[in-house]
Coordinates of C-alpha atoms in Angstrom, one line a residue:
X28 CA 62.7 119.9 114.1
X29 CA 59.7 119.4 111.9
X30 CA 59.0 122.5 109.7
X31 CA 55.3 122.6 110.8
X32 CA 56.0 123.1 114.5
X33 CA 55.0 126.4 116.1
X34 CA 58.6 127.1 117.2
X35 CA 59.8 126.6 113.6
X36 CA 57.1 128.9 112.3
X37 CA 58.1 131.5 114.9
X38 CA 61.7 131.2 113.7
X39 CA 60.6 131.7 110.1
X40 CA 58.7 134.8 111.0
X41 CA 61.6 136.2 112.9
X42 CA 63.8 135.5 109.9
X43 CA 61.5 137.4 107.7
X44 CA 61.6 140.4 110.2
X45 CA 65.4 140.5 109.7
X46 CA 65.2 140.3 105.9
X47 CA 65.1 143.5 104.0
X48 CA 66.9 145.5 106.8
X49 CA 70.4 146.8 106.7
X50 CA 72.8 143.8 106.5
X51 CA 74.4 143.1 109.8
X52 CA 77.8 141.8 110.7
X53 CA 77.5 139.1 113.3
X54 CA 80.4 137.3 115.1
X55 CA 79.5 134.0 116.8
X56 CA 82.0 132.6 119.3
X57 CA 81.9 128.9 120.4
X58 CA 83.8 127.5 123.3
X59 CA 85.4 124.1 123.5
X60 CA 82.6 122.8 125.8
X61 CA 80.1 123.7 123.0
X62 CA 82.0 121.7 120.4
X63 CA 83.1 118.5 122.1
X64 CA 82.2 116.5 125.2
X65 CA 84.4 117.4 128.2
X66 CA 84.9 113.7 129.2
X67 CA 84.8 111.7 126.0
X68 CA 86.1 114.5 123.7
X69 CA 83.6 113.4 121.0
X70 CA 82.3 116.2 118.8
X71 CA 78.8 117.4 119.7
X72 CA 77.5 116.9 116.2
X73 CA 74.0 118.0 117.0
X74 CA 75.3 121.3 118.4
X75 CA 77.6 121.9 115.5
X76 CA 74.9 121.1 112.9
X77 CA 72.6 123.6 114.5
X78 CA 75.3 126.3 114.6
X79 CA 76.1 125.7 110.9
X80 CA 72.4 125.9 110.0
X81 CA 72.0 129.1 111.9
X82 CA 75.0 130.7 110.2
X83 CA 73.7 129.7 106.8
X84 CA 70.2 131.1 107.5
X85 CA 71.8 134.3 108.6
X86 CA 73.8 134.4 105.4
X87 CA 70.7 133.8 103.3
X88 CA 69.0 136.7 105.1
X89 CA 71.8 138.9 103.7
X90 CA 73.9 139.1 106.9
X91 CA 77.7 138.7 107.2
X92 CA 78.7 136.0 109.7
X93 CA 82.1 135.1 111.3
X94 CA 82.5 132.0 113.4
X95 CA 85.2 132.0 116.1
X96 CA 85.6 128.3 117.0
X97 CA 87.6 126.8 119.8
X98 CA 88.0 123.0 120.1
X99 CA 91.3 122.1 118.3
X100 CA 92.9 120.6 121.4
X101 CA 89.7 118.8 122.5
X102 CA 89.2 117.3 119.0
X103 CA 92.9 116.4 118.8
X104 CA 92.6 114.4 122.1
X105 CA 89.7 112.4 120.6
X106 CA 91.6 111.8 117.4
X107 CA 94.6 110.5 119.3
X108 CA 92.6 108.6 121.9
X109 CA 94.1 110.5 124.8
X110 CA 92.3 110.9 128.1
X111 CA 93.5 114.3 129.2
X112 CA 95.4 117.4 128.0
X113 CA 99.1 117.0 128.6
X114 CA 101.1 119.6 130.6
X115 CA 104.1 119.8 128.3
X116 CA 103.6 122.8 125.8
X117 CA 105.1 121.0 122.8
X118 CA 102.7 118.1 123.3
X119 CA 99.7 120.4 123.6
X120 CA 100.8 122.2 120.4
X121 CA 101.2 118.9 118.6
X122 CA 97.7 117.8 119.6
X123 CA 96.3 121.1 118.5
X124 CA 97.9 120.6 115.1
X125 CA 96.1 117.3 114.7
X126 CA 92.9 118.7 116.1
X127 CA 92.8 121.8 114.0
X128 CA 93.0 119.7 110.8
X129 CA 90.1 117.6 111.9
X130 CA 88.1 120.5 113.3
X131 CA 88.1 122.6 110.1
X132 CA 87.3 119.4 108.1
X133 CA 84.3 118.9 110.3
X134 CA 83.1 122.4 109.9
X135 CA 83.7 122.3 106.1
X136 CA 81.7 119.0 105.9
X137 CA 78.7 120.4 107.8
X138 CA 78.6 123.7 105.8
X139 CA 79.1 121.9 102.5
X140 CA 75.9 120.0 102.9
X141 CA 74.1 123.3 102.3
X142 CA 76.7 124.6 99.8
X143 CA 78.1 127.2 102.0
X144 CA 81.9 127.8 101.5
X145 CA 84.0 128.5 104.6
X146 CA 87.5 129.7 105.2
X147 CA 90.0 129.1 108.0
X148 CA 91.8 132.0 109.7
X149 CA 94.4 131.2 112.4
X150 CA 95.8 134.1 114.4
X151 CA 98.1 134.9 117.2
X152 CA 98.6 138.3 118.9
X153 CA 101.9 138.5 117.0
X154 CA 100.0 138.4 113.7
X155 CA 98.2 141.7 114.5
X156 CA 101.0 143.5 116.4
X157 CA 102.2 145.1 113.3
X158 CA 99.7 147.7 112.0
X159 CA 100.1 146.6 108.4
X160 CA 99.4 143.0 109.3
X161 CA 96.4 144.0 111.4
X162 CA 94.9 145.9 108.4
X163 CA 95.7 143.0 106.1
X164 CA 93.9 140.6 108.5
X165 CA 90.9 143.0 108.6
X166 CA 90.9 143.4 104.8
X167 CA 91.0 139.6 104.3
X168 CA 88.1 139.1 106.7
X169 CA 86.0 141.8 105.0
X170 CA 86.8 140.4 101.5
X171 CA 85.7 136.9 102.6
X172 CA 82.5 138.4 103.9
X173 CA 82.0 140.3 100.7
X174 CA 82.4 137.1 98.8
X175 CA 79.7 135.4 100.8
X176 CA 82.1 133.1 102.7
X177 CA 81.9 132.3 106.4
X178 CA 85.4 132.8 108.0
X179 CA 86.1 130.4 110.8
X180 CA 88.6 132.0 113.2
X181 CA 90.7 130.3 115.8
X182 CA 93.9 131.0 117.8
X183 CA 96.9 129.3 116.2
X184 CA 97.5 127.0 119.2
X185 CA 100.1 125.1 117.2
X186 CA 102.5 128.1 117.3
X187 CA 101.2 130.3 120.0
X188 CA 103.2 130.6 123.3
X189 CA 102.3 132.7 126.3
X190 CA 103.9 135.9 125.0
X191 CA 101.9 136.0 121.8
X192 CA 98.6 134.3 122.9
X193 CA 95.3 136.1 123.1
X194 CA 94.7 134.0 126.2
X195 CA 91.3 132.8 125.2
X196 CA 89.0 132.8 122.3
X197 CA 86.6 135.2 124.0
X198 CA 89.2 137.9 123.7
X199 CA 90.0 136.8 120.2
X200 CA 86.3 137.1 119.2
X201 CA 86.1 140.6 120.7
X202 CA 89.2 141.7 118.7
X203 CA 87.8 140.1 115.6
X204 CA 84.5 141.9 116.1
X205 CA 86.3 145.2 116.5
X206 CA 88.4 144.6 113.4
X207 CA 85.4 144.2 111.1
X208 CA 83.2 146.8 112.9
X209 CA 80.7 144.1 113.7
X210 CA 77.1 144.9 114.9
X211 CA 76.8 141.9 117.3
X212 CA 79.1 139.5 119.1
X213 CA 77.5 136.4 120.5
X214 CA 79.4 134.6 123.2
X215 CA 77.8 131.2 123.2
X216 CA 78.0 129.2 126.4
X217 CA 76.2 126.5 128.4
X218 CA 73.9 128.8 130.3
X219 CA 71.2 131.1 129.2
X220 CA 72.8 134.3 130.5
X221 CA 75.0 135.8 133.2
X222 CA 73.7 135.3 136.7
X223 CA 74.4 137.0 140.0
X224 CA 75.4 133.6 141.4
X225 CA 75.7 130.0 140.3
X226 CA 72.1 128.9 139.6
X227 CA 73.1 125.2 139.9
X228 CA 74.0 125.7 143.6
X229 CA 72.1 128.9 144.4
X230 CA 68.4 128.6 143.5
X231 CA 67.9 132.3 144.3
X232 CA 70.4 133.4 141.6
X233 CA 69.0 136.2 139.5
X234 CA 69.7 136.6 135.7
X235 CA 71.4 139.8 134.5
X236 CA 69.6 140.8 131.4
X237 CA 71.0 144.2 130.4
X238 CA 74.4 145.6 131.3
X239 CA 75.1 149.3 130.4
X240 CA 78.1 149.7 132.8
X241 CA 80.3 146.7 133.3
X242 CA 82.3 148.4 136.1
X243 CA 79.2 148.5 138.3
X244 CA 78.2 144.9 137.6
X245 CA 77.9 142.8 140.8
X246 CA 78.0 139.2 139.7
X247 CA 80.1 136.1 140.4
X248 CA 82.8 135.6 137.8
X249 CA 85.5 133.6 139.5
X250 CA 85.0 130.2 137.9
X251 CA 87.3 128.9 135.2
X252 CA 86.0 127.3 132.1
X253 CA 85.9 123.6 131.3
X254 CA 88.9 121.3 131.7
X255 CA 89.5 121.5 127.9
X256 CA 88.9 125.3 127.5
X257 CA 90.7 128.4 128.8
X258 CA 87.8 130.7 129.4
X259 CA 85.1 131.3 132.0
X260 CA 82.6 134.1 132.8
X261 CA 85.4 136.5 133.7
X262 CA 86.9 136.2 130.2
X263 CA 83.5 136.9 128.7
X264 CA 83.2 140.1 130.7
X265 CA 86.7 141.1 129.5
X266 CA 85.5 140.3 125.9
X267 CA 82.4 142.4 126.5
X268 CA 84.5 145.3 127.6
X269 CA 86.6 145.2 124.5
X270 CA 83.8 144.7 122.1
X271 CA 81.4 147.3 123.5
X272 CA 84.2 149.9 123.5
X273 CA 84.4 149.3 119.7
X274 CA 80.6 149.8 119.4
X275 CA 79.7 146.1 119.2
X276 CA 76.6 144.9 121.1
X277 CA 77.7 141.8 123.0
X278 CA 75.4 138.9 123.9
X279 CA 75.8 135.9 126.2
X280 CA 73.4 133.1 125.4
X281 CA 73.1 129.4 125.3
X282 CA 75.0 127.5 122.6
X283 CA 72.7 124.5 122.4
X284 CA 69.9 126.7 121.0
X285 CA 71.7 128.8 118.4
X286 CA 68.4 129.7 116.7
X287 CA 67.9 132.1 119.6
X288 CA 70.3 134.4 117.7
X289 CA 67.5 135.2 115.3
X290 CA 65.1 136.2 118.0
X291 CA 67.7 138.2 120.0
X292 CA 68.9 140.1 117.0
X293 CA 65.4 140.9 115.9
X294 CA 64.6 142.1 119.5
X295 CA 67.7 144.3 119.7
X296 CA 67.1 145.8 116.3
X297 CA 63.5 146.6 117.4
X298 CA 64.9 148.3 120.5
X299 CA 67.3 150.4 118.4
X300 CA 64.5 151.5 116.1
X301 CA 62.3 152.5 119.0
X302 CA 65.1 154.3 120.8
X303 CA 65.7 156.4 117.6
X304 CA 62.1 157.2 117.2
X305 CA 61.3 157.5 121.0
X306 CA 58.4 155.0 120.4
X307 CA 56.9 153.7 123.7
X308 CA 57.2 150.0 124.3
X309 CA 54.3 147.7 125.2
X310 CA 54.0 144.0 125.9
X311 CA 52.7 141.7 123.2
X312 CA 50.6 139.7 125.7
X313 CA 50.2 139.2 129.4
X314 CA 53.1 136.8 129.6
X315 CA 55.5 139.3 127.9
X316 CA 57.6 141.9 129.8
X317 CA 58.0 145.6 129.0
X318 CA 61.3 147.2 128.3
X319 CA 61.4 148.7 131.8
X320 CA 61.2 145.1 133.2
X321 CA 64.5 144.4 131.6
X322 CA 66.4 147.2 133.3
X323 CA 66.5 146.1 136.9
X324 CA 68.6 147.7 139.6
X325 CA 70.7 145.8 142.1
X326 CA 69.0 147.7 144.9
X327 CA 65.9 145.5 144.6
X328 CA 63.6 148.2 143.3
X329 CA 61.3 147.7 140.3
X330 CA 60.0 144.5 138.8
X331 CA 61.3 141.2 140.0
X332 CA 64.0 140.2 137.5
X333 CA 63.5 136.4 138.0
X334 CA 59.8 136.7 137.3
X335 CA 60.5 139.0 134.3
X336 CA 63.0 136.6 132.9
X337 CA 60.6 133.6 133.3
X338 CA 57.9 135.6 131.5
X339 CA 60.3 136.6 128.8
X340 CA 61.4 133.1 128.2
X341 CA 57.8 131.8 128.3
X342 CA 56.8 134.3 125.7
X343 CA 59.6 133.3 123.4
X344 CA 58.1 129.8 123.2
X345 CA 54.7 131.0 122.1
X346 CA 53.7 131.5 118.4
X347 CA 52.8 135.1 117.8
X348 CA 51.6 137.1 114.8
X349 CA 54.3 138.7 112.6
X350 CA 55.4 142.2 113.3
X351 CA 53.5 144.8 111.4
X352 CA 53.3 148.6 111.6
X353 CA 49.9 150.0 112.7
X354 CA 49.6 153.8 112.6
X355 CA 49.0 155.3 116.0
X356 CA 49.9 152.2 118.0
X357 CA 53.1 151.4 119.9
X358 CA 55.7 149.1 118.3
X359 CA 55.5 145.5 119.6
X360 CA 58.6 143.4 120.4
X361 CA 59.5 140.2 118.6
X362 CA 59.7 137.3 121.1
X363 CA 63.1 137.0 122.8
X364 CA 64.7 134.2 124.8
X365 CA 66.6 134.8 128.0
X366 CA 70.1 136.3 127.4
X367 CA 72.5 138.9 128.7
X368 CA 73.0 142.0 126.5
X369 CA 76.0 144.3 127.0
X370 CA 75.1 147.7 125.5
X371 CA 77.6 149.0 123.0
X372 CA 79.2 152.3 123.8
X373 CA 77.6 155.2 121.8
X374 CA 81.0 156.6 121.0
X375 CA 83.1 153.7 119.6
X376 CA 86.8 153.8 119.7
X377 CA 88.5 154.7 116.4
X378 CA 89.9 151.6 114.7
X379 CA 93.5 152.8 115.3
X380 CA 92.9 153.4 119.0
X381 CA 91.2 150.0 119.3
X382 CA 94.3 148.4 117.8
X383 CA 96.7 150.2 120.1
X384 CA 94.7 149.3 123.2
X385 CA 93.7 145.7 122.4
X386 CA 95.8 144.5 119.5
X387 CA 99.3 145.2 121.0
X388 CA 101.0 143.8 124.1
X389 CA 102.7 146.5 126.2
X390 CA 106.5 146.1 126.6
X391 CA 106.9 148.6 129.5
X392 CA 105.3 151.5 131.3
X393 CA 105.4 155.3 131.2
X394 CA 104.4 157.1 134.4
X395 CA 103.0 160.5 133.6
X396 CA 101.7 163.3 135.8
X397 CA 98.1 164.5 136.1
X398 CA 98.8 167.6 134.1
X399 CA 100.1 165.6 131.1
X400 CA 97.1 163.4 131.3
X401 CA 94.7 166.3 131.3
X402 CA 96.5 167.9 128.4
X403 CA 96.3 164.7 126.3
X404 CA 92.6 164.0 127.0
X405 CA 91.1 167.5 127.2
X406 CA 93.0 169.6 124.7
X407 CA 94.3 169.4 121.2
X408 CA 97.9 168.8 122.2
X409 CA 99.9 167.0 119.5
X410 CA 101.5 164.5 121.9
X411 CA 103.1 163.6 125.2
X412 CA 106.0 166.0 126.1
X413 CA 109.1 164.8 128.1
X414 CA 108.3 167.3 130.9
X415 CA 105.1 165.3 131.8
X416 CA 106.9 162.0 132.2
X417 CA 107.8 161.0 135.8
X418 CA 109.2 157.5 135.4
X419 CA 110.0 154.8 132.9
X420 CA 109.5 151.1 133.8
X421 CA 110.7 148.1 131.8
X422 CA 112.8 147.9 128.7
X423 CA 111.3 148.7 125.2
X424 CA 112.4 149.9 121.8
X425 CA 111.3 152.8 119.6
X426 CA 107.7 152.4 118.2
X427 CA 106.8 149.7 120.7
X428 CA 103.7 149.8 122.8
X429 CA 103.8 150.8 126.4
X430 CA 101.3 151.2 129.2
X431 CA 100.5 154.7 130.4
X432 CA 100.0 155.2 134.1
X433 CA 98.9 158.4 135.8
X434 CA 100.6 159.4 139.1
X435 CA 100.3 162.2 141.6
X436 CA 103.5 164.1 142.4
X437 CA 104.6 163.6 146.0
X438 CA 107.9 165.0 147.2
X439 CA 107.7 162.9 150.3
X440 CA 107.5 159.6 148.5
X441 CA 110.6 157.6 147.8
X442 CA 109.8 157.7 144.0
X443 CA 108.6 161.3 144.1
X444 CA 105.1 160.3 143.1
X445 CA 102.1 158.1 144.1
X446 CA 101.3 155.7 141.3
X447 CA 97.8 155.5 140.0
X448 CA 95.8 153.4 137.5
X449 CA 96.7 152.4 133.9
X450 CA 94.8 154.9 131.7
X451 CA 95.9 153.8 128.2
X452 CA 98.6 152.7 125.8
X453 CA 101.0 154.5 123.5
X454 CA 103.5 153.9 120.7
X455 CA 106.7 155.7 121.8
X456 CA 109.1 157.7 119.6
X457 CA 112.1 156.8 121.8
X458 CA 113.5 153.8 123.6
X459 CA 113.2 153.3 127.4
X460 CA 116.9 154.3 127.9
X461 CA 116.4 157.5 125.9
X462 CA 113.2 158.4 127.7
X463 CA 114.8 157.8 131.1
X464 CA 117.4 160.5 130.1
X465 CA 115.0 163.1 128.9
X466 CA 112.1 162.6 131.3
X467 CA 111.0 165.8 133.1
X468 CA 112.9 168.0 130.7
X469 CA 111.8 170.5 128.1
X470 CA 111.7 169.4 124.5
X471 CA 114.3 172.0 123.6
X472 CA 116.8 170.0 125.7
X473 CA 116.4 166.7 123.9
X474 CA 119.1 167.3 121.4
X475 CA 121.5 168.5 124.1
X476 CA 120.8 165.4 126.2
X477 CA 120.8 162.7 123.5
X478 CA 122.8 164.3 120.7
X479 CA 119.8 164.2 118.4
X480 CA 116.1 164.8 118.5
X481 CA 113.8 162.6 116.4
X482 CA 110.7 164.3 117.8
X483 CA 109.8 166.8 120.5
X484 CA 107.2 164.3 121.7
X485 CA 107.6 161.1 123.6
X486 CA 104.5 159.8 121.8
X487 CA 102.2 161.5 119.3
X488 CA 98.5 162.0 120.3
X489 CA 97.4 159.8 117.3
X490 CA 99.6 157.0 118.7
X491 CA 98.1 157.3 122.2
X492 CA 94.8 155.7 123.1
X493 CA 93.0 155.9 126.4
X494 CA 90.6 153.5 128.1
X495 CA 87.1 154.4 128.9
X496 CA 87.5 154.6 132.7
X497 CA 83.9 153.6 133.4
X498 CA 84.3 150.7 131.0
X499 CA 87.6 149.3 132.0
X500 CA 87.4 149.4 135.8
X501 CA 88.0 145.8 137.0
X502 CA 84.8 143.9 137.8
X503 CA 84.4 142.7 141.4
X504 CA 85.0 139.0 141.8
X505 CA 82.8 137.1 144.2
X506 CA 81.9 133.4 143.9
X507 CA 81.9 130.8 141.0
X508 CA 79.5 131.1 138.2
X509 CA 78.8 128.5 135.5
X510 CA 80.8 128.6 132.2

């Protein structure tokens, strides 16, 4: 793009708006379809160059940037001149080993043109299952950011198997964002935003611009990702749940125009400042929408979201004067392209609770009664007592992670209870065999039943984390949406 074009000037002004503010930590996730062609497997060099340039400009504006990059298998297929991904796990891992080498070399070459150092971080869920290793990974990422380096994170597909995989890089990017207390997570894809239906086959599909409660979102999320990738829109919603629970604002936007990140961040930062000062919001010109236009309801009331989105995107293409503060006048928004913004939860999960909920894989299940759940969530109880445990499912060892399920006591039921939802995760002080022997008993009986008593609690409160029920209710699945 020629530096004298209006869009380039607009980008420069947006960049200046971000300079001088509090440094932000921004995680950018790229899927395989954004890195290599689905059919030929050739690297999309124009896309990658734009992403590298965007990361470097963010860095020069003082922000901390992490890139979560898929594509090892796709690049490996191209390197080995293979037509499609094999089904045999060992073959896929071998291809990933070849592709990862080439992928990081490609990123390093692109970033080195502008003298920006990068670092490679390969993870599996096993690498962060231990608390010490999790903290070490977080410390390494933070130190790299402090040194002005752009970490490039990917799942270690060469070693990962089903039991230790994150499943997709959307989830990995959300966990990475939580680890470093990021401000923004960008899930870059091949559409502008989340839609209520597939816009390629349903012209009446409406964009979803702002999501405050994922559990009430009515969109179609049933499509898978590309033939090379593992994600889809459903995995992006899962990632948004994880990231927003950690206080990270999550954005879905188009990967082919990464410079949109500047405009979206400037827009979101303006919204934050206005919400803190209760400043009213007005449009910049007749083509630009007000804040109320962005918050549309599924009931059909209020402004038409399609028209609002079109106006918003149209305004983003127009050169506008730089932001400036004029006493006695409302604050004006910077231009902003179409995107979906998942609002971060105001009360973020503590780092340790986030790790328990999302960094660990549960090895079994504890079924507890409603009284125990209320005691753990509404009082200052120090932990889960044996008397509140109704059942133990699965086999697990001491200090392993288990799911916590709430059940209602029912004497007429075969099990003696009616099972309810999973409400959280816990690190247990006893094995599954031991808990099965002391469940329903008072803590004073533990020594008599086991011959020893390591603790009066099945799990300490600090080792028990609960989901935000509004946040983690499964999202309805309807019809395919584009990835």
